[in-house]
Amino acid sequence: MKRLAAHPPAVFGLALLLLLAVAAAAAGMAEGWLGFDAEWLDLSAQMAPPSALHPLGTDEVGRDLLLRLLRGGQISLAVGLVTALVAAFLGTLIGLTAGYLGGPIDALLMRLTDGVIALPLLPLLIVLGAVDPTRLDLPAELFRSELAGLVRIVVIIGLVGWTTVARLVRAATLTVKVQDFVRAAEALGAGPARIMAVHILPNVVSPMIVATTLSVGNIILLESALSFLGLGVQPPLPSWGNMLSAALEQMYSDPALAIWPGTLIFLTVLSFNLVGDGLQELIDPRSGKD
Amino acid sequence: MTRHLAGRFLQALLVMLVMSFLVYGLIGLMPGDPVELMAAGSPKMTPDDVARLKALYGVDRPLLERYWHWLSSAASGDLGYSRLTSQTVTAALAHPLSNTVALMATSLAVALLAAFPVGVIAALRQGRPLDHGLNLVAFAAISLPVFWLGLVLIILFAVGLAWLPASGVATVGGGGLVDRLRHLILPVAALAVASFGHYMRYMRAAMIGALRQDWIRTARAKGLSWAQVVLRHALRNALIPVVTILALDVGTLFSGVLVTETVFAYPGMGKLIYDAVMGNDYNLALAGLMLATGLTLAGSLLADLLYGLLDPRIRFR
């Protein structure tokens, strides 16, 4: 932490993230304060300019833009973070296994990783997003709630977002597994699963954290693109991405609707990238300045 | 070299095969099969008719059998009919493909032309204020959502200033080369910005790595000028890792193309895939996705080839 402070862009990113998180968390409070919630339609003020009642104005059906942005921020941040954790879990599992076991398993897993990296992800995600889960003979009630919709996005993006973590964890595992304490554990008869979990995992935590931080930005970009295309977070639940697709239709009459959600996506992704870059320089000083 | 490339080519074919099966299976999971869609459109159809039609079109057959049938006719060049465009799939793909290639090639060229010199300059000024500034610019470029940048460009240059057209490939009812180019400017700009950020960071990192090598000091000690050392010795070596990463980036570039085309209503492959998936046009969606995958894999094969050409030390077994 202290050394991170020597990296101004990372500090800036961290501060911005805290600010965004606090603002999003305060959405409920702001609703109580203003006396209406993010879904309330102010029929007397549609596409209104900023006023005392609506600090950033209202959207095309009269919902308060600021409150929708905060609620959307909750969703976008939560989906981004949870998906990043899912992806980090998958990536760590794959990277550890490939790095420690080596041989044909390593070759297979790494070809898989290369394959996923090289694919045109968004078109694939669109097909995944359009899949009707009830066709898999699963009970339909499972997929009705808003939460189920969010879980679905987390799963879809998590399935393709693990590659960075897998590669970095594998690389770190390769250097850790030849060290003496791992050899000692092997000599004592510990099985591969135990060695990976107890001896190697704690030593690959820092690349894991760096890769996860860097992938949050990418995941938020993917989520917003999917939501923008109508296959991510479904309205009326707001997310920054789906607010932009509504704004696309109002582009000529009220461009301000498009400016705010995009600016927030941009700032959030930028912050995660700056913090990730700062962390990377901490664990691998060669990658940046001398 | 030839053997290595042949091996890679076979590998790519295998990936295509696996992908086609996966996508085929996934598309089968999308809501409504072709017969159900027909039935929804004509209320007079009885359940018996639906069953008969399903048998006629083979929709009731098991997945593997249907896939095999699709694959064997696809191999003989028959990709079926497109439901949305009422054309054969091959005919429906032709124009979008050329439009997308034009868009991708132009934005790639613009991004590289900007990213290479800027990356080299940042590497030469490593750790100085200029480097920090350029890095920040690159990070900002990477963090911009492509579709939003597209929206902002439309608002600024098409709606506000009315300098450039907001959508399409050409003015309805004609338009020459200049007109087509004017339609390309905004989508290319939106796409190139994000790519620029990535490429500039690759170039900078590779250049820093190359400049740190001993033979750079040797070249300087021999009395070569700094410019010669940078351009002839460092740059050439820095290009090797950059070219590999670039080719792996074709998939990412294509994802950007998809949203860009949607925002700008640009009739290319990305918009075609999106519209086909949304409109339940299975044959078209499948063929479009496979073409996009093929394009991406061709990119990584090209990287292998360039890799060998750029670095004479690499002689594959």
PDB file of N, CA and C in Angstrom, chain B residues 35-116:
ATOM      1  N   VAL B  35     -39.342 -23.972 -37.797  1.00  0.00           N
ATOM      2  CA  VAL B  35     -40.736 -24.369 -38.007  1.00  0.00           C
ATOM      3  C   VAL B  35     -41.655 -23.681 -37.000  1.00  0.00           C
ATOM      4  N   GLU B  36     -41.173 -23.594 -35.741  1.00  0.00           N
ATOM      5  CA  GLU B  36     -41.979 -22.888 -34.735  1.00  0.00           C
ATOM      6  C   GLU B  36     -42.205 -21.430 -35.152  1.00  0.00           C
ATOM      7  N   LEU B  37     -41.168 -20.833 -35.756  1.00  0.00           N
ATOM      8  CA  LEU B  37     -41.299 -19.450 -36.210  1.00  0.00           C
ATOM      9  C   LEU B  37     -42.348 -19.348 -37.314  1.00  0.00           C
ATOM     10  N   MET B  38     -42.317 -20.327 -38.229  1.00  0.00           N
ATOM     11  CA  MET B  38     -43.309 -20.350 -39.305  1.00  0.00           C
ATOM     12  C   MET B  38     -44.713 -20.487 -38.722  1.00  0.00           C
ATOM     13  N   ALA B  39     -44.841 -21.410 -37.746  1.00  0.00           N
ATOM     14  CA  ALA B  39     -46.148 -21.670 -37.133  1.00  0.00           C
ATOM     15  C   ALA B  39     -46.669 -20.422 -36.435  1.00  0.00           C
ATOM     16  N   ALA B  40     -45.740 -19.671 -35.787  1.00  0.00           N
ATOM     17  CA  ALA B  40     -46.155 -18.452 -35.089  1.00  0.00           C
ATOM     18  C   ALA B  40     -46.683 -17.431 -36.086  1.00  0.00           C
ATOM     19  N   GLY B  41     -46.182 -17.476 -37.329  1.00  0.00           N
ATOM     20  CA  GLY B  41     -46.579 -16.505 -38.337  1.00  0.00           C
ATOM     21  C   GLY B  41     -47.887 -16.860 -39.024  1.00  0.00           C
ATOM     22  N   SER B  42     -48.305 -18.130 -38.980  1.00  0.00           N
ATOM     23  CA  SER B  42     -49.552 -18.503 -39.661  1.00  0.00           C
ATOM     24  C   SER B  42     -50.441 -19.302 -38.715  1.00  0.00           C
ATOM     25  N   PRO B  43     -51.448 -18.648 -38.165  1.00  0.00           N
ATOM     26  CA  PRO B  43     -52.310 -19.248 -37.139  1.00  0.00           C
ATOM     27  C   PRO B  43     -53.105 -20.449 -37.639  1.00  0.00           C
ATOM     28  N   LYS B  44     -53.203 -20.627 -38.948  1.00  0.00           N
ATOM     29  CA  LYS B  44     -54.032 -21.728 -39.458  1.00  0.00           C
ATOM     30  C   LYS B  44     -53.344 -23.083 -39.337  1.00  0.00           C
ATOM     31  N   MET B  45     -52.021 -23.089 -39.062  1.00  0.00           N
ATOM     32  CA  MET B  45     -51.301 -24.358 -39.010  1.00  0.00           C
ATOM     33  C   MET B  45     -51.735 -25.183 -37.803  1.00  0.00           C
ATOM     34  N   THR B  46     -52.039 -26.438 -38.033  1.00  0.00           N
ATOM     35  CA  THR B  46     -52.396 -27.341 -36.942  1.00  0.00           C
ATOM     36  C   THR B  46     -51.130 -27.975 -36.387  1.00  0.00           C
ATOM     37  N   PRO B  47     -51.197 -28.515 -35.161  1.00  0.00           N
ATOM     38  CA  PRO B  47     -50.032 -29.216 -34.603  1.00  0.00           C
ATOM     39  C   PRO B  47     -49.540 -30.322 -35.534  1.00  0.00           C
ATOM     40  N   ASP B  48     -50.479 -30.952 -36.277  1.00  0.00           N
ATOM     41  CA  ASP B  48     -50.079 -31.989 -37.227  1.00  0.00           C
ATOM     42  C   ASP B  48     -49.181 -31.425 -38.318  1.00  0.00           C
ATOM     43  N   ASP B  49     -49.586 -30.241 -38.840  1.00  0.00           N
ATOM     44  CA  ASP B  49     -48.780 -29.583 -39.876  1.00  0.00           C
ATOM     45  C   ASP B  49     -47.388 -29.322 -39.354  1.00  0.00           C
ATOM     46  N   VAL B  50     -47.329 -28.802 -38.111  1.00  0.00           N
ATOM     47  CA  VAL B  50     -46.034 -28.463 -37.514  1.00  0.00           C
ATOM     48  C   VAL B  50     -45.152 -29.711 -37.454  1.00  0.00           C
ATOM     49  N   ALA B  51     -45.747 -30.828 -36.995  1.00  0.00           N
ATOM     50  CA  ALA B  51     -44.981 -32.070 -36.878  1.00  0.00           C
ATOM     51  C   ALA B  51     -44.488 -32.516 -38.247  1.00  0.00           C
ATOM     52  N   ARG B  52     -45.391 -32.387 -39.268  1.00  0.00           N
ATOM     53  CA  ARG B  52     -45.010 -32.813 -40.607  1.00  0.00           C
ATOM     54  C   ARG B  52     -43.863 -31.962 -41.143  1.00  0.00           C
ATOM     55  N   LEU B  53     -43.995 -30.644 -40.937  1.00  0.00           N
ATOM     56  CA  LEU B  53     -42.945 -29.743 -41.419  1.00  0.00           C
ATOM     57  C   LEU B  53     -41.609 -30.006 -40.702  1.00  0.00           C
ATOM     58  N   LYS B  54     -41.732 -30.286 -39.398  1.00  0.00           N
ATOM     59  CA  LYS B  54     -40.510 -30.570 -38.634  1.00  0.00           C
ATOM     60  C   LYS B  54     -39.801 -31.796 -39.203  1.00  0.00           C
ATOM     61  N   ALA B  55     -40.601 -32.795 -39.565  1.00  0.00           N
ATOM     62  CA  ALA B  55     -40.006 -33.995 -40.143  1.00  0.00           C
ATOM     63  C   ALA B  55     -39.412 -33.669 -41.509  1.00  0.00           C
ATOM     64  N   LEU B  56     -40.129 -32.836 -42.278  1.00  0.00           N
ATOM     65  CA  LEU B  56     -39.683 -32.491 -43.625  1.00  0.00           C
ATOM     66  C   LEU B  56     -38.341 -31.761 -43.592  1.00  0.00           C
ATOM     67  N   TYR B  57     -38.226 -30.787 -42.670  1.00  0.00           N
ATOM     68  CA  TYR B  57     -36.983 -30.011 -42.606  1.00  0.00           C
ATOM     69  C   TYR B  57     -35.915 -30.685 -41.748  1.00  0.00           C
ATOM     70  N   GLY B  58     -36.284 -31.789 -41.100  1.00  0.00           N
ATOM     71  CA  GLY B  58     -35.293 -32.511 -40.301  1.00  0.00           C
ATOM     72  C   GLY B  58     -35.042 -31.886 -38.946  1.00  0.00           C
ATOM     73  N   VAL B  59     -35.912 -30.951 -38.505  1.00  0.00           N
ATOM     74  CA  VAL B  59     -35.683 -30.278 -37.220  1.00  0.00           C
ATOM     75  C   VAL B  59     -35.858 -31.247 -36.052  1.00  0.00           C
ATOM     76  N   ASP B  60     -36.596 -32.364 -36.289  1.00  0.00           N
ATOM     77  CA  ASP B  60     -36.848 -33.293 -35.188  1.00  0.00           C
ATOM     78  C   ASP B  60     -35.732 -34.332 -35.026  1.00  0.00           C
ATOM     79  N   ARG B  61     -34.745 -34.276 -35.924  1.00  0.00           N
ATOM     80  CA  ARG B  61     -33.636 -35.248 -35.854  1.00  0.00           C
ATOM     81  C   ARG B  61     -32.708 -34.916 -34.684  1.00  0.00           C
ATOM     82  N   PRO B  62     -31.917 -35.884 -34.226  1.00  0.00           N
ATOM     83  CA  PRO B  62     -30.967 -35.586 -33.146  1.00  0.00           C
ATOM     84  C   PRO B  62     -29.895 -34.596 -33.589  1.00  0.00           C
ATOM     85  N   LEU B  63     -29.352 -33.880 -32.587  1.00  0.00           N
ATOM     86  CA  LEU B  63     -28.399 -32.795 -32.843  1.00  0.00           C
ATOM     87  C   LEU B  63     -27.225 -33.235 -33.721  1.00  0.00           C
ATOM     88  N   LEU B  64     -26.619 -34.382 -33.373  1.00  0.00           N
ATOM     89  CA  LEU B  64     -25.421 -34.818 -34.108  1.00  0.00           C
ATOM     90  C   LEU B  64     -25.723 -35.058 -35.586  1.00  0.00           C
ATOM     91  N   GLU B  65     -26.896 -35.644 -35.832  1.00  0.00           N
ATOM     92  CA  GLU B  65     -27.267 -35.942 -37.213  1.00  0.00           C
ATOM     93  C   GLU B  65     -27.455 -34.657 -38.012  1.00  0.00           C
ATOM     94  N   ARG B  66     -28.156 -33.687 -37.366  1.00  0.00           N
ATOM     95  CA  ARG B  66     -28.367 -32.405 -38.053  1.00  0.00           C
ATOM     96  C   ARG B  66     -27.047 -31.711 -38.313  1.00  0.00           C
ATOM     97  N   TYR B  67     -26.143 -31.748 -37.298  1.00  0.00           N
ATOM     98  CA  TYR B  67     -24.846 -31.091 -37.444  1.00  0.00           C
ATOM     99  C   TYR B  67     -24.069 -31.710 -38.594  1.00  0.00           C
ATOM    100  N   TRP B  68     -24.093 -33.032 -38.654  1.00  0.00           N
ATOM    101  CA  TRP B  68     -23.343 -33.724 -39.701  1.00  0.00           C
ATOM    102  C   TRP B  68     -23.874 -33.319 -41.076  1.00  0.00           C
ATOM    103  N   HIS B  69     -25.190 -33.205 -41.162  1.00  0.00           N
ATOM    104  CA  HIS B  69     -25.812 -32.819 -42.422  1.00  0.00           C
ATOM    105  C   HIS B  69     -25.378 -31.401 -42.824  1.00  0.00           C
ATOM    106  N   TRP B  70     -25.394 -30.491 -41.828  1.00  0.00           N
ATOM    107  CA  TRP B  70     -24.972 -29.117 -42.100  1.00  0.00           C
ATOM    108  C   TRP B  70     -23.529 -29.090 -42.552  1.00  0.00           C
ATOM    109  N   LEU B  71     -22.693 -29.849 -41.823  1.00  0.00           N
ATOM    110  CA  LEU B  71     -21.256 -29.836 -42.102  1.00  0.00           C
ATOM    111  C   LEU B  71     -20.965 -30.367 -43.496  1.00  0.00           C
ATOM    112  N   SER B  72     -21.644 -31.476 -43.880  1.00  0.00           N
ATOM    113  CA  SER B  72     -21.315 -32.038 -45.192  1.00  0.00           C
ATOM    114  C   SER B  72     -21.800 -31.127 -46.310  1.00  0.00           C
ATOM    115  N   SER B  73     -22.964 -30.459 -46.123  1.00  0.00           N
ATOM    116  CA  SER B  73     -23.357 -29.550 -47.205  1.00  0.00           C
ATOM    117  C   SER B  73     -22.505 -28.286 -47.182  1.00  0.00           C
ATOM    118  N   ALA B  74     -22.077 -27.844 -45.976  1.00  0.00           N
ATOM    119  CA  ALA B  74     -21.209 -26.667 -45.915  1.00  0.00           C
ATOM    120  C   ALA B  74     -19.889 -26.962 -46.611  1.00  0.00           C
ATOM    121  N   ALA B  75     -19.382 -28.192 -46.443  1.00  0.00           N
ATOM    122  CA  ALA B  75     -18.112 -28.557 -47.060  1.00  0.00           C
ATOM    123  C   ALA B  75     -18.220 -28.542 -48.579  1.00  0.00           C
ATOM    124  N   SER B  76     -19.423 -28.816 -49.082  1.00  0.00           N
ATOM    125  CA  SER B  76     -19.576 -28.784 -50.541  1.00  0.00           C
ATOM    126  C   SER B  76     -20.023 -27.398 -51.002  1.00  0.00           C
ATOM    127  N   GLY B  77     -19.962 -26.404 -50.115  1.00  0.00           N
ATOM    128  CA  GLY B  77     -20.205 -25.021 -50.516  1.00  0.00           C
ATOM    129  C   GLY B  77     -21.649 -24.570 -50.380  1.00  0.00           C
ATOM    130  N   ASP B  78     -22.533 -25.436 -49.847  1.00  0.00           N
ATOM    131  CA  ASP B  78     -23.932 -25.061 -49.703  1.00  0.00           C
ATOM    132  C   ASP B  78     -24.213 -24.686 -48.247  1.00  0.00           C
ATOM    133  N   LEU B  79     -24.360 -23.388 -47.990  1.00  0.00           N
ATOM    134  CA  LEU B  79     -24.554 -22.938 -46.613  1.00  0.00           C
ATOM    135  C   LEU B  79     -26.032 -22.698 -46.307  1.00  0.00           C
ATOM    136  N   GLY B  80     -26.887 -23.004 -47.252  1.00  0.00           N
ATOM    137  CA  GLY B  80     -28.316 -22.874 -47.011  1.00  0.00           C
ATOM    138  C   GLY B  80     -28.851 -21.482 -47.329  1.00  0.00           C
ATOM    139  N   TYR B  81     -30.104 -21.246 -46.939  1.00  0.00           N
ATOM    140  CA  TYR B  81     -30.759 -19.977 -47.217  1.00  0.00           C
ATOM    141  C   TYR B  81     -30.829 -19.111 -45.971  1.00  0.00           C
ATOM    142  N   SER B  82     -30.789 -17.804 -46.180  1.00  0.00           N
ATOM    143  CA  SER B  82     -30.931 -16.882 -45.067  1.00  0.00           C
ATOM    144  C   SER B  82     -32.391 -16.474 -44.964  1.00  0.00           C
ATOM    145  N   ARG B  83     -32.947 -16.614 -43.739  1.00  0.00           N
ATOM    146  CA  ARG B  83     -34.362 -16.333 -43.513  1.00  0.00           C
ATOM    147  C   ARG B  83     -34.672 -14.844 -43.642  1.00  0.00           C
ATOM    148  N   LEU B  84     -33.743 -14.003 -43.119  1.00  0.00           N
ATOM    149  CA  LEU B  84     -34.004 -12.564 -43.072  1.00  0.00           C
ATOM    150  C   LEU B  84     -33.868 -11.911 -44.435  1.00  0.00           C
ATOM    151  N   THR B  85     -32.857 -12.328 -45.209  1.00  0.00           N
ATOM    152  CA  THR B  85     -32.582 -11.605 -46.450  1.00  0.00           C
ATOM    153  C   THR B  85     -33.153 -12.303 -47.665  1.00  0.00           C
ATOM    154  N   SER B  86     -33.741 -13.515 -47.474  1.00  0.00           N
ATOM    155  CA  SER B  86     -34.276 -14.290 -48.593  1.00  0.00           C
ATOM    156  C   SER B  86     -33.276 -14.439 -49.729  1.00  0.00           C
ATOM    157  N   GLN B  87     -32.046 -14.742 -49.367  1.00  0.00           N
ATOM    158  CA  GLN B  87     -31.006 -15.002 -50.360  1.00  0.00           C
ATOM    159  C   GLN B  87     -30.311 -16.267 -49.913  1.00  0.00           C
ATOM    160  N   THR B  88     -29.407 -16.788 -50.760  1.00  0.00           N
ATOM    161  CA  THR B  88     -28.548 -17.831 -50.213  1.00  0.00           C
ATOM    162  C   THR B  88     -27.600 -17.152 -49.233  1.00  0.00           C
ATOM    163  N   VAL B  89     -27.116 -17.924 -48.237  1.00  0.00           N
ATOM    164  CA  VAL B  89     -26.225 -17.361 -47.233  1.00  0.00           C
ATOM    165  C   VAL B  89     -24.957 -16.805 -47.888  1.00  0.00           C
ATOM    166  N   THR B  90     -24.445 -17.533 -48.885  1.00  0.00           N
ATOM    167  CA  THR B  90     -23.232 -17.089 -49.561  1.00  0.00           C
ATOM    168  C   THR B  90     -23.425 -15.702 -50.160  1.00  0.00           C
ATOM    169  N   ALA B  91     -24.585 -15.476 -50.799  1.00  0.00           N
ATOM    170  CA  ALA B  91     -24.845 -14.173 -51.400  1.00  0.00           C
ATOM    171  C   ALA B  91     -25.002 -13.107 -50.324  1.00  0.00           C
ATOM    172  N   ALA B  92     -25.646 -13.479 -49.211  1.00  0.00           N
ATOM    173  CA  ALA B  92     -25.889 -12.499 -48.146  1.00  0.00           C
ATOM    174  C   ALA B  92     -24.601 -12.086 -47.456  1.00  0.00           C
ATOM    175  N   LEU B  93     -23.562 -12.943 -47.523  1.00  0.00           N
ATOM    176  CA  LEU B  93     -22.313 -12.643 -46.824  1.00  0.00           C
ATOM    177  C   LEU B  93     -21.371 -11.749 -47.627  1.00  0.00           C
ATOM    178  N   ALA B  94     -21.511 -11.763 -48.958  1.00  0.00           N
ATOM    179  CA  ALA B  94     -20.495 -11.143 -49.811  1.00  0.00           C
ATOM    180  C   ALA B  94     -20.239  -9.670 -49.492  1.00  0.00           C
ATOM    181  N   HIS B  95     -21.298  -8.844 -49.545  1.00  0.00           N
ATOM    182  CA  HIS B  95     -21.098  -7.412 -49.316  1.00  0.00           C
ATOM    183  C   HIS B  95     -20.633  -7.083 -47.911  1.00  0.00           C
ATOM    184  N   PRO B  96     -21.318  -7.645 -46.880  1.00  0.00           N
ATOM    185  CA  PRO B  96     -20.867  -7.365 -45.510  1.00  0.00           C
ATOM    186  C   PRO B  96     -19.398  -7.703 -45.301  1.00  0.00           C
ATOM    187  N   LEU B  97     -18.947  -8.800 -45.896  1.00  0.00           N
ATOM    188  CA  LEU B  97     -17.554  -9.190 -45.698  1.00  0.00           C
ATOM    189  C   LEU B  97     -16.615  -8.137 -46.252  1.00  0.00           C
ATOM    190  N   SER B  98     -16.896  -7.662 -47.477  1.00  0.00           N
ATOM    191  CA  SER B  98     -15.978  -6.673 -48.054  1.00  0.00           C
ATOM    192  C   SER B  98     -16.058  -5.364 -47.275  1.00  0.00           C
ATOM    193  N   ASN B  99     -17.258  -5.002 -46.796  1.00  0.00           N
ATOM    194  CA  ASN B  99     -17.386  -3.784 -45.987  1.00  0.00           C
ATOM    195  C   ASN B  99     -16.560  -3.885 -44.709  1.00  0.00           C
ATOM    196  N   THR B 100     -16.638  -5.053 -44.049  1.00  0.00           N
ATOM    197  CA  THR B 100     -15.915  -5.221 -42.792  1.00  0.00           C
ATOM    198  C   THR B 100     -14.416  -5.227 -43.010  1.00  0.00           C
ATOM    199  N   VAL B 101     -13.971  -5.893 -44.073  1.00  0.00           N
ATOM    200  CA  VAL B 101     -12.538  -5.917 -44.351  1.00  0.00           C
ATOM    201  C   VAL B 101     -12.037  -4.492 -44.576  1.00  0.00           C
ATOM    202  N   ALA B 102     -12.822  -3.685 -45.301  1.00  0.00           N
ATOM    203  CA  ALA B 102     -12.417  -2.290 -45.517  1.00  0.00           C
ATOM    204  C   ALA B 102     -12.305  -1.556 -44.184  1.00  0.00           C
ATOM    205  N   LEU B 103     -13.304  -1.744 -43.322  1.00  0.00           N
ATOM    206  CA  LEU B 103     -13.317  -1.058 -42.029  1.00  0.00           C
ATOM    207  C   LEU B 103     -12.153  -1.497 -41.142  1.00  0.00           C
ATOM    208  N   MET B 104     -11.941  -2.826 -41.064  1.00  0.00           N
ATOM    209  CA  MET B 104     -10.887  -3.347 -40.206  1.00  0.00           C
ATOM    210  C   MET B 104      -9.512  -2.933 -40.707  1.00  0.00           C
ATOM    211  N   ALA B 105      -9.286  -3.079 -42.010  1.00  0.00           N
ATOM    212  CA  ALA B 105      -7.967  -2.777 -42.558  1.00  0.00           C
ATOM    213  C   ALA B 105      -7.640  -1.303 -42.358  1.00  0.00           C
ATOM    214  N   THR B 106      -8.605  -0.409 -42.649  1.00  0.00           N
ATOM    215  CA  THR B 106      -8.329   1.015 -42.502  1.00  0.00           C
ATOM    216  C   THR B 106      -8.038   1.376 -41.057  1.00  0.00           C
ATOM    217  N   SER B 107      -8.850   0.858 -40.119  1.00  0.00           N
ATOM    218  CA  SER B 107      -8.625   1.269 -38.740  1.00  0.00           C
ATOM    219  C   SER B 107      -7.336   0.660 -38.198  1.00  0.00           C
ATOM    220  N   LEU B 108      -7.008  -0.547 -38.647  1.00  0.00           N
ATOM    221  CA  LEU B 108      -5.747  -1.159 -38.225  1.00  0.00           C
ATOM    222  C   LEU B 108      -4.577  -0.304 -38.700  1.00  0.00           C
ATOM    223  N   ALA B 109      -4.644   0.105 -39.973  1.00  0.00           N
ATOM    224  CA  ALA B 109      -3.564   0.908 -40.529  1.00  0.00           C
ATOM    225  C   ALA B 109      -3.429   2.225 -39.771  1.00  0.00           C
ATOM    226  N   VAL B 110      -4.560   2.899 -39.522  1.00  0.00           N
ATOM    227  CA  VAL B 110      -4.519   4.177 -38.807  1.00  0.00           C
ATOM    228  C   VAL B 110      -3.933   3.986 -37.409  1.00  0.00           C
ATOM    229  N   ALA B 111      -4.414   2.934 -36.708  1.00  0.00           N
ATOM    230  CA  ALA B 111      -3.950   2.708 -35.331  1.00  0.00           C
ATOM    231  C   ALA B 111      -2.461   2.418 -35.304  1.00  0.00           C
ATOM    232  N   LEU B 112      -1.989   1.591 -36.234  1.00  0.00           N
ATOM    233  CA  LEU B 112      -0.560   1.239 -36.239  1.00  0.00           C
ATOM    234  C   LEU B 112       0.299   2.442 -36.585  1.00  0.00           C
ATOM    235  N   LEU B 113      -0.137   3.212 -37.587  1.00  0.00           N
ATOM    236  CA  LEU B 113       0.647   4.385 -38.006  1.00  0.00           C
ATOM    237  C   LEU B 113       0.818   5.355 -36.843  1.00  0.00           C
ATOM    238  N   ALA B 114      -0.196   5.455 -35.995  1.00  0.00           N
ATOM    239  CA  ALA B 114      -0.083   6.359 -34.853  1.00  0.00           C
ATOM    240  C   ALA B 114       0.672   5.695 -33.701  1.00  0.00           C
ATOM    241  N   ALA B 115       0.396   4.398 -33.478  1.00  0.00           N
ATOM    242  CA  ALA B 115       0.908   3.741 -32.269  1.00  0.00           C
ATOM    243  C   ALA B 115       2.404   3.477 -32.334  1.00  0.00           C
ATOM    244  N   PHE B 116       2.928   3.109 -33.509  1.00  0.00           N
ATOM    245  CA  PHE B 116       4.344   2.756 -33.565  1.00  0.00           C
ATOM    246  C   PHE B 116       5.245   3.921 -33.208  1.00  0.00           C
TER     247      PHE B 116
END
